C-alpha cells in the first residue's frame, strides 16, 4: 500500500529496512526543490490517512494493535548512485541529509509527520504545521528545529 502511494507521488523507493521504507525525491524526475518537498509531505499525509483506514479494517478483523507509521522529512543534498564494492554494489542515497531525515523520523510519534526547518521553509505556505521543541539528533553538533504537519 505504501509503495503504491510513494510511486504515485514520484518518489524513488530506495530500500526497505525492517519495517521502514526509505524513499527520496529530486533525482532525474525532479520537479524542483519546492515541488519535490510538497510532493513528499503530501505523500506522507496520504500514507498516514491510508494507514488509518487499514487500521480500522484490521481492528474489525480482530487485531488489537494495528500497524502505525511515523515519517521524518528533511530537504538537502545527497549523493545518489551505485555505492559499495565488487562484492556488493547498491544504488542508494547517502549523506548527512539522509541521516538527518532518519533521525527526525525516530523522534516522531506513531501517526506523526515531522519536518526539518529546511523542509518547513519550502512548504510552510502549503500545509498547516506546528513548531515543536528542538531536537539534538545523534551525530549532529547542533539542535535542529522540527515541525509537525497537522492534517
Tab-separated table of N, CA and C in Angstrom:
chain	number	residue	atom	x	y	z
A	1	UNK	N	0.818	-1.203	0.000
A	1	UNK	CA	0.000	0.000	0.000
A	1	UNK	C	0.861	1.266	0.000
A	2	UNK	N	1.888	1.300	0.836
A	2	UNK	CA	2.730	2.495	0.931
A	2	UNK	C	3.570	2.671	-0.333
A	3	UNK	N	3.992	1.569	-0.918
A	3	UNK	CA	4.761	1.630	-2.161
A	3	UNK	C	3.930	2.251	-3.275
A	4	UNK	N	2.670	1.874	-3.355
A	4	UNK	CA	1.786	2.438	-4.388
A	4	UNK	C	1.640	3.946	-4.208
A	5	UNK	N	1.501	4.388	-2.969
A	5	UNK	CA	1.374	5.823	-2.704
A	5	UNK	C	2.669	6.536	-3.067
A	6	UNK	N	3.802	5.972	-2.675
A	6	UNK	CA	5.099	6.588	-2.990
A	6	UNK	C	5.275	6.735	-4.501
A	7	UNK	N	4.952	5.711	-5.238
A	7	UNK	CA	5.101	5.762	-6.698
A	7	UNK	C	4.165	6.804	-7.315
A	8	UNK	N	2.963	6.940	-6.766
A	8	UNK	CA	2.001	7.925	-7.289
A	8	UNK	C	2.555	9.348	-7.196
A	9	UNK	N	3.346	9.617	-6.175
A	9	UNK	CA	3.915	10.955	-5.975
A	9	UNK	C	5.283	11.133	-6.619
A	10	UNK	N	5.772	10.119	-7.294
A	10	UNK	CA	7.049	10.236	-7.985
A	10	UNK	C	8.268	9.994	-7.116
A	11	UNK	N	8.075	9.394	-5.954
A	11	UNK	CA	9.210	9.090	-5.076
A	11	UNK	C	10.014	7.936	-5.645
A	12	UNK	N	11.297	7.970	-5.397
A	12	UNK	CA	12.156	6.832	-5.697
A	12	UNK	C	12.259	6.013	-4.419
A	13	UNK	N	11.848	4.767	-4.487
A	13	UNK	CA	11.961	3.894	-3.321
A	13	UNK	C	13.375	3.353	-3.296
A	14	UNK	N	14.094	3.742	-2.260
A	14	UNK	CA	15.497	3.368	-2.143
A	14	UNK	C	15.652	1.964	-1.590
A	15	UNK	N	14.994	1.699	-0.466
A	15	UNK	CA	15.133	0.383	0.150
A	15	UNK	C	14.078	0.182	1.222
A	16	UNK	N	13.961	-1.059	1.625
A	16	UNK	CA	13.156	-1.444	2.769
A	16	UNK	C	14.134	-1.901	3.838
A	17	UNK	N	14.013	-1.329	5.038
A	17	UNK	CA	14.876	-1.702	6.154
A	17	UNK	C	13.957	-2.125	7.288
A	18	UNK	N	13.874	-3.404	7.531
A	18	UNK	CA	12.938	-3.885	8.540
A	18	UNK	C	11.536	-3.459	8.162
A	19	UNK	N	10.928	-2.640	9.005
A	19	UNK	CA	9.572	-2.164	8.714
A	19	UNK	C	9.576	-0.744	8.155
A	20	UNK	N	10.739	-0.261	7.729
A	20	UNK	CA	10.849	1.108	7.204
A	20	UNK	C	10.975	1.101	5.684
A	21	UNK	N	10.474	2.163	5.094
A	21	UNK	CA	10.657	2.411	3.662
A	21	UNK	C	11.472	3.695	3.548
A	22	UNK	N	12.589	3.626	2.846
A	22	UNK	CA	13.399	4.817	2.590
A	22	UNK	C	13.127	5.234	1.156
A	23	UNK	N	12.622	6.438	0.988
A	23	UNK	CA	12.396	6.935	-0.365
A	23	UNK	C	12.862	8.381	-0.448
A	24	UNK	N	13.121	8.807	-1.666
A	24	UNK	CA	13.630	10.160	-1.863
A	24	UNK	C	13.069	10.761	-3.141
A	25	UNK	N	13.159	12.061	-3.196
A	25	UNK	CA	12.730	12.846	-4.351
A	25	UNK	C	13.945	13.621	-4.851
A	26	UNK	N	13.861	14.137	-6.043
A	26	UNK	CA	14.884	15.059	-6.510
A	26	UNK	C	15.923	14.479	-7.441
A	27	UNK	N	15.764	13.258	-7.871
A	27	UNK	CA	16.742	12.727	-8.817
A	27	UNK	C	16.338	13.130	-10.238
A	28	UNK	N	16.473	12.271	-11.193
A	28	UNK	CA	16.224	12.614	-12.604
A	28	UNK	C	14.824	13.140	-12.886
A	29	UNK	N	13.843	12.730	-12.088
A	29	UNK	CA	12.465	13.166	-12.339
A	29	UNK	C	12.043	14.314	-11.414
A	30	UNK	N	12.986	15.100	-10.939
A	30	UNK	CA	12.701	16.201	-10.024
A	30	UNK	C	11.841	17.269	-10.691
A	31	UNK	N	10.922	17.803	-9.898
A	31	UNK	CA	10.100	18.926	-10.351
A	31	UNK	C	10.597	20.240	-9.758
A	32	UNK	N	11.738	20.176	-9.084
A	32	UNK	CA	12.294	21.334	-8.395
A	32	UNK	C	12.191	21.136	-6.897
A	33	UNK	N	13.037	21.838	-6.161
A	33	UNK	CA	13.148	21.628	-4.725
A	33	UNK	C	11.824	21.806	-3.985
A	34	UNK	N	11.110	22.894	-4.258
A	34	UNK	CA	9.842	23.146	-3.570
A	34	UNK	C	8.787	22.112	-3.956
A	35	UNK	N	8.634	21.862	-5.239
A	35	UNK	CA	7.621	20.898	-5.692
A	35	UNK	C	7.916	19.500	-5.155
A	36	UNK	N	9.189	19.125	-5.091
A	36	UNK	CA	9.546	17.822	-4.527
A	36	UNK	C	9.195	17.759	-3.040
A	37	UNK	N	9.457	18.837	-2.305
A	37	UNK	CA	9.143	18.869	-0.879
A	37	UNK	C	7.632	18.787	-0.661
A	38	UNK	N	6.872	19.522	-1.439
A	38	UNK	CA	5.403	19.477	-1.331
A	38	UNK	C	4.909	18.065	-1.629
A	39	UNK	N	5.430	17.447	-2.689
A	39	UNK	CA	5.023	16.082	-3.041
A	39	UNK	C	5.355	15.111	-1.915
A	40	UNK	N	6.507	15.269	-1.299
A	40	UNK	CA	6.908	14.380	-0.218
A	40	UNK	C	5.990	14.516	0.991
A	41	UNK	N	5.676	15.743	1.374
A	41	UNK	CA	4.776	15.944	2.518
A	41	UNK	C	3.386	15.409	2.185
A	42	UNK	N	2.870	15.693	0.998
A	42	UNK	CA	1.543	15.197	0.640
A	42	UNK	C	1.520	13.676	0.579
A	43	UNK	N	2.603	13.078	0.078
A	43	UNK	CA	2.715	11.623	0.061
A	43	UNK	C	2.631	11.075	1.484
A	44	UNK	N	3.329	11.718	2.413
A	44	UNK	CA	3.335	11.264	3.805
A	44	UNK	C	1.946	11.378	4.431
A	45	UNK	N	1.240	12.462	4.128
A	45	UNK	CA	-0.132	12.617	4.620
A	45	UNK	C	-1.008	11.494	4.080
A	46	UNK	N	-0.903	11.230	2.783
A	46	UNK	CA	-1.714	10.166	2.191
A	46	UNK	C	-1.369	8.803	2.795
A	47	UNK	N	-0.098	8.576	3.086
A	47	UNK	CA	0.296	7.319	3.736
A	47	UNK	C	-0.333	7.208	5.121
A	48	UNK	N	-0.283	8.293	5.890
A	48	UNK	CA	-0.871	8.272	7.234
A	48	UNK	C	-2.386	8.036	7.163
A	49	UNK	N	-3.051	8.710	6.239
A	49	UNK	CA	-4.501	8.537	6.103
A	49	UNK	C	-4.848	7.112	5.688
A	50	UNK	N	-4.056	6.541	4.781
A	50	UNK	CA	-4.306	5.161	4.352
A	50	UNK	C	-4.080	4.189	5.508
A	51	UNK	N	-3.056	4.448	6.328
A	51	UNK	CA	-2.809	3.584	7.480
A	51	UNK	C	-3.978	3.638	8.459
A	52	UNK	N	-4.597	4.802	8.618
A	52	UNK	CA	-5.787	4.909	9.483
A	52	UNK	C	-6.920	4.039	8.952
A	53	UNK	N	-7.117	4.085	7.626
A	53	UNK	CA	-8.156	3.248	7.017
A	53	UNK	C	-7.863	1.772	7.230
A	54	UNK	N	-6.607	1.396	6.994
A	54	UNK	CA	-6.224	-0.005	7.172
A	54	UNK	C	-6.345	-0.433	8.628
A	55	UNK	N	-5.978	0.454	9.556
A	55	UNK	CA	-6.085	0.135	10.978
A	55	UNK	C	-7.525	-0.173	11.356
A	56	UNK	N	-8.456	0.606	10.832
A	56	UNK	CA	-9.874	0.372	11.120
A	56	UNK	C	-10.293	-1.015	10.611
A	57	UNK	N	-9.822	-1.385	9.433
A	57	UNK	CA	-10.129	-2.713	8.888
A	57	UNK	C	-9.512	-3.806	9.752
A	58	UNK	N	-8.283	-3.604	10.162
A	58	UNK	CA	-7.590	-4.617	10.959
A	58	UNK	C	-8.244	-4.800	12.318
A	59	UNK	N	-8.701	-3.707	12.927
A	59	UNK	CA	-9.396	-3.803	14.217
A	59	UNK	C	-10.681	-4.609	14.048
A	60	UNK	N	-11.402	-4.352	12.954
A	60	UNK	CA	-12.612	-5.128	12.663
A	60	UNK	C	-12.306	-6.600	12.518
A	61	UNK	N	-11.118	-6.914	12.015
A	61	UNK	CA	-10.706	-8.311	11.812
A	61	UNK	C	-10.135	-8.935	13.086
A	62	UNK	N	-10.058	-8.138	14.158
A	62	UNK	CA	-9.628	-8.704	15.424
A	62	UNK	C	-8.216	-8.359	15.866
A	63	UNK	N	-7.496	-7.586	15.093
A	63	UNK	CA	-6.149	-7.194	15.510
A	63	UNK	C	-6.258	-6.130	16.603
A	64	UNK	N	-5.544	-6.333	17.694
A	64	UNK	CA	-5.633	-5.396	18.812
A	64	UNK	C	-4.715	-4.198	18.623
A	65	UNK	N	-3.592	-4.382	17.953
A	65	UNK	CA	-2.625	-3.300	17.761
A	65	UNK	C	-2.222	-3.221	16.294
A	66	UNK	N	-3.017	-2.509	15.486
A	66	UNK	CA	-2.677	-2.391	14.067
A	66	UNK	C	-1.368	-1.613	13.872
A	67	UNK	N	-0.761	-1.804	12.748
A	67	UNK	CA	0.465	-1.084	12.414
A	67	UNK	C	0.218	0.415	12.365
A	68	UNK	N	1.229	1.168	12.725
A	68	UNK	CA	1.216	2.618	12.582
A	68	UNK	C	2.550	3.035	11.987
A	69	UNK	N	2.564	4.207	11.372
A	69	UNK	CA	3.815	4.688	10.795
A	69	UNK	C	4.140	6.072	11.331
A	70	UNK	N	5.402	6.427	11.224
A	70	UNK	CA	5.868	7.769	11.545
A	70	UNK	C	6.801	8.189	10.429
A	71	UNK	N	6.773	9.472	10.100
A	71	UNK	CA	7.528	9.982	8.958
A	71	UNK	C	8.463	11.109	9.388
A	72	UNK	N	9.664	11.101	8.862
A	72	UNK	CA	10.624	12.171	9.056
A	72	UNK	C	11.098	12.665	7.714
A	73	UNK	N	11.044	13.983	7.503
A	73	UNK	CA	11.384	14.558	6.196
A	73	UNK	C	12.408	15.667	6.377
A	74	UNK	N	13.449	15.610	5.558
A	74	UNK	CA	14.445	16.674	5.509
A	74	UNK	C	14.787	16.922	4.047
A	75	UNK	N	14.975	18.176	3.691
A	75	UNK	CA	15.375	18.544	2.331
A	75	UNK	C	16.834	18.966	2.345
A	76	UNK	N	17.587	18.434	1.426
A	76	UNK	CA	19.000	18.772	1.349
A	76	UNK	C	19.681	17.966	0.261
A	77	UNK	N	20.963	18.144	0.173
A	77	UNK	CA	21.747	17.453	-0.852
A	77	UNK	C	22.177	16.080	-0.365
A	78	UNK	N	22.252	15.149	-1.312
A	78	UNK	CA	22.706	13.796	-1.019
A	78	UNK	C	23.419	13.254	-2.252
A	79	UNK	N	24.266	12.301	-2.033
A	79	UNK	CA	24.917	11.599	-3.140
A	79	UNK	C	24.009	10.442	-3.546
A	80	UNK	N	23.748	10.343	-4.837
A	80	UNK	CA	22.882	9.295	-5.373
A	80	UNK	C	23.678	8.519	-6.407
A	81	UNK	N	23.663	7.207	-6.291
A	81	UNK	CA	24.368	6.401	-7.278
A	81	UNK	C	24.648	5.012	-6.757
A	82	UNK	N	25.562	4.339	-7.449
A	82	UNK	CA	25.950	2.995	-7.062
A	82	UNK	C	27.111	3.088	-6.086
A	83	UNK	N	26.911	2.532	-4.891
A	83	UNK	CA	27.929	2.552	-3.848
A	83	UNK	C	28.189	1.137	-3.379
A	84	UNK	N	29.408	0.883	-2.990
A	84	UNK	CA	29.751	-0.420	-2.456
A	84	UNK	C	31.094	-0.879	-2.957
A	85	UNK	N	31.162	-2.156	-3.167
A	85	UNK	CA	32.417	-2.776	-3.621
A	85	UNK	C	32.100	-3.808	-4.679
A	86	UNK	N	33.135	-4.478	-5.155
A	86	UNK	CA	32.929	-5.525	-6.148
A	86	UNK	C	32.041	-6.639	-5.612
A	87	UNK	N	32.137	-6.881	-4.318
A	87	UNK	CA	31.357	-7.960	-3.715
A	87	UNK	C	29.881	-7.593	-3.547
A	88	UNK	N	29.635	-6.313	-3.311
A	88	UNK	CA	28.244	-5.880	-3.112
A	88	UNK	C	28.102	-4.428	-3.529
A	89	UNK	N	27.272	-4.188	-4.509
A	89	UNK	CA	27.018	-2.848	-5.031
A	89	UNK	C	25.533	-2.569	-4.905
A	90	UNK	N	25.215	-1.332	-4.550
A	90	UNK	CA	23.808	-0.973	-4.363
A	90	UNK	C	23.584	0.458	-4.832
A	91	UNK	N	22.490	0.671	-5.573
A	91	UNK	CA	22.052	2.013	-5.944
A	91	UNK	C	21.327	2.580	-4.746
A	92	UNK	N	21.800	3.721	-4.213
A	92	UNK	CA	21.221	4.264	-2.997
A	92	UNK	C	21.522	5.751	-2.866
A	93	UNK	N	21.070	6.348	-1.792
A	93	UNK	CA	21.387	7.734	-1.446
A	93	UNK	C	22.153	7.724	-0.132
A	94	UNK	N	23.167	8.589	-0.049
A	94	UNK	CA	23.934	8.685	1.189
A	94	UNK	C	24.238	10.152	1.479
A	95	UNK	N	24.504	10.437	2.728
A	95	UNK	CA	24.891	11.780	3.128
A	95	UNK	C	24.214	12.205	4.407
A	96	UNK	N	24.648	13.339	4.936
A	96	UNK	CA	24.107	13.814	6.209
A	96	UNK	C	22.623	14.172	6.099
A	97	UNK	N	22.159	14.578	4.923
A	97	UNK	CA	20.724	14.873	4.753
A	97	UNK	C	19.877	13.618	4.969
A	98	UNK	N	20.371	12.502	4.490
A	98	UNK	CA	19.655	11.233	4.653
A	98	UNK	C	19.663	10.836	6.132
A	99	UNK	N	20.817	11.009	6.774
A	99	UNK	CA	20.922	10.692	8.199
A	99	UNK	C	19.983	11.560	9.023
A	100	UNK	N	19.897	12.849	8.683
A	100	UNK	CA	19.026	13.742	9.451
A	100	UNK	C	17.561	13.350	9.287
A	101	UNK	N	17.141	13.014	8.095
A	101	UNK	CA	15.752	12.569	7.895
A	101	UNK	C	15.462	11.342	8.758
A	102	UNK	N	16.404	10.428	8.825
A	102	UNK	CA	16.244	9.234	9.651
A	102	UNK	C	16.136	9.591	11.125
A	103	UNK	N	16.988	10.499	11.579
A	103	UNK	CA	16.966	10.915	12.994
A	103	UNK	C	15.648	11.630	13.339
A	104	UNK	N	15.158	12.442	12.413
A	104	UNK	CA	13.877	13.129	12.641
A	104	UNK	C	12.756	12.103	12.738
A	105	UNK	N	12.783	11.103	11.885
A	105	UNK	CA	11.772	10.051	11.910
A	105	UNK	C	11.756	9.344	13.259
A	106	UNK	N	12.910	9.109	13.849
A	106	UNK	CA	12.936	8.405	15.140
A	106	UNK	C	12.347	9.258	16.264
A	107	UNK	N	12.309	10.567	16.075
A	107	UNK	CA	11.715	11.471	17.073
A	107	UNK	C	10.191	11.548	16.953
A	108	UNK	N	9.665	11.102	15.835
A	108	UNK	CA	8.216	11.191	15.602
A	108	UNK	C	7.471	10.138	16.407
A	109	UNK	N	6.271	10.480	16.820
A	109	UNK	CA	5.368	9.508	17.428
A	109	UNK	C	4.622	8.794	16.308
A	110	UNK	N	4.125	7.572	16.566
A	110	UNK	CA	3.308	6.918	15.545
A	110	UNK	C	2.163	7.843	15.120
A	111	UNK	N	1.970	7.942	13.823
A	111	UNK	CA	0.934	8.813	13.268
A	111	UNK	C	1.413	10.213	12.940
A	112	UNK	N	2.652	10.548	13.313
A	112	UNK	CA	3.195	11.886	13.077
A	112	UNK	C	3.989	11.979	11.778
A	113	UNK	N	4.040	13.198	11.273
A	113	UNK	CA	4.935	13.575	10.183
A	113	UNK	C	5.732	14.754	10.703
A	114	UNK	N	7.041	14.589	10.846
A	114	UNK	CA	7.904	15.662	11.321
A	114	UNK	C	8.802	16.150	10.198
A	115	UNK	N	9.024	17.459	10.175
A	115	UNK	CA	9.843	18.097	9.147
A	115	UNK	C	11.009	18.837	9.785
A	116	UNK	N	12.102	18.903	9.044
A	116	UNK	CA	13.203	19.779	9.435
A	116	UNK	C	12.832	21.217	9.080
A	117	UNK	N	13.615	22.151	9.595
A	117	UNK	CA	13.381	23.560	9.277
A	117	UNK	C	13.529	23.816	7.776
A	118	UNK	N	14.467	23.142	7.149
A	118	UNK	CA	14.691	23.323	5.709
A	118	UNK	C	13.451	22.959	4.910
A	119	UNK	N	12.845	21.835	5.232
A	119	UNK	CA	11.625	21.430	4.530
A	119	UNK	C	10.468	22.346	4.901
A	120	UNK	N	10.367	22.688	6.185
A	120	UNK	CA	9.318	23.605	6.634
A	120	UNK	C	9.361	24.897	5.817
A	121	UNK	N	10.564	25.445	5.591
A	121	UNK	CA	10.701	26.705	4.848
A	121	UNK	C	10.199	26.562	3.410
A	122	UNK	N	10.322	25.382	2.841
A	122	UNK	CA	9.873	25.157	1.467
A	122	UNK	C	8.355	25.001	1.361
A	123	UNK	N	7.715	24.440	2.402
A	123	UNK	CA	6.294	24.073	2.286
A	123	UNK	C	5.376	24.834	3.238
A	124	UNK	N	5.905	25.802	3.961
A	124	UNK	CA	5.126	26.449	5.033
A	124	UNK	C	3.836	27.091	4.546
A	125	UNK	N	3.742	27.489	3.293
A	125	UNK	CA	2.509	28.070	2.775
A	125	UNK	C	1.527	27.048	2.251
A	126	UNK	N	1.928	25.782	2.240
A	126	UNK	CA	1.106	24.735	1.631
A	126	UNK	C	0.417	23.809	2.623
A	127	UNK	N	0.895	23.787	3.870
A	127	UNK	CA	0.357	22.861	4.866
A	127	UNK	C	0.254	23.562	6.214
A	128	UNK	N	-0.646	23.063	7.056
A	128	UNK	CA	-0.724	23.540	8.438
A	128	UNK	C	0.309	22.764	9.247
A	129	UNK	N	1.081	23.504	10.048
A	129	UNK	CA	2.122	22.868	10.847
A	129	UNK	C	2.238	23.560	12.185
A	130	UNK	N	2.850	22.859	13.128
A	130	UNK	CA	3.158	23.459	14.414
A	130	UNK	C	4.622	23.215	14.745
A	131	UNK	N	5.214	24.184	15.419
A	131	UNK	CA	6.597	24.083	15.843
A	131	UNK	C	6.680	23.207	17.088
A	132	UNK	N	7.697	22.380	17.153
A	132	UNK	CA	7.955	21.527	18.310
A	132	UNK	C	9.284	21.942	18.936
A	133	UNK	N	9.567	21.462	20.132
A	133	UNK	CA	10.889	21.752	20.710
A	133	UNK	C	12.004	21.203	19.813
A	134	UNK	N	13.120	21.905	19.777
A	134	UNK	CA	14.269	21.444	19.002
A	134	UNK	C	14.704	20.059	19.475
A	135	UNK	N	15.306	19.324	18.555
A	135	UNK	CA	15.866	18.019	18.896
A	135	UNK	C	17.384	18.076	18.744
A	136	UNK	N	18.074	17.202	19.412
A	136	UNK	CA	19.539	17.078	19.293
A	136	UNK	C	19.813	15.689	18.737
A	137	UNK	N	19.802	15.564	17.400
A	137	UNK	CA	19.955	14.236	16.799
A	137	UNK	C	21.361	13.668	16.989
A	138	UNK	N	21.419	12.377	17.174
A	138	UNK	CA	22.691	11.666	17.273
A	138	UNK	C	23.519	11.949	16.024
A	139	UNK	N	24.781	12.293	16.239
A	139	UNK	CA	25.679	12.532	15.122
A	139	UNK	C	25.672	13.953	14.585
A	140	UNK	N	24.879	14.841	15.185
A	140	UNK	CA	24.812	16.225	14.734
A	140	UNK	C	25.260	17.139	15.874
A	141	UNK	N	25.978	18.185	15.519
A	141	UNK	CA	26.572	19.081	16.511
A	141	UNK	C	25.562	20.002	17.187
A	142	UNK	N	24.535	20.381	16.458
A	142	UNK	CA	23.626	21.402	16.982
A	142	UNK	C	22.200	20.866	17.056
A	143	UNK	N	21.391	21.594	17.808
A	143	UNK	CA	19.976	21.249	17.867
A	143	UNK	C	19.301	21.596	16.543
A	144	UNK	N	18.261	20.860	16.225
A	144	UNK	CA	17.544	21.017	14.954
A	144	UNK	C	16.097	21.396	15.246
A	145	UNK	N	15.608	22.507	14.676
A	145	UNK	CA	14.172	22.814	14.808
A	145	UNK	C	13.344	21.789	14.029
A	146	UNK	N	12.237	21.357	14.602
A	146	UNK	CA	11.348	20.431	13.917
A	146	UNK	C	9.904	20.933	13.994
A	147	UNK	N	9.118	20.474	13.046
A	147	UNK	CA	7.729	20.899	12.901
A	147	UNK	C	6.871	19.679	12.639
A	148	UNK	N	5.656	19.684	13.185
A	148	UNK	CA	4.691	18.603	12.957
A	148	UNK	C	3.666	19.072	11.940
A	149	UNK	N	3.402	18.233	10.956
A	149	UNK	CA	2.358	18.520	9.969
A	149	UNK	C	1.016	18.178	10.597
A	150	UNK	N	0.076	19.101	10.489
A	150	UNK	CA	-1.274	18.905	11.014
A	150	UNK	C	-2.188	18.570	9.854
A	151	UNK	N	-2.869	17.453	9.963
A	151	UNK	CA	-3.754	17.009	8.872
A	151	UNK	C	-4.952	16.303	9.427
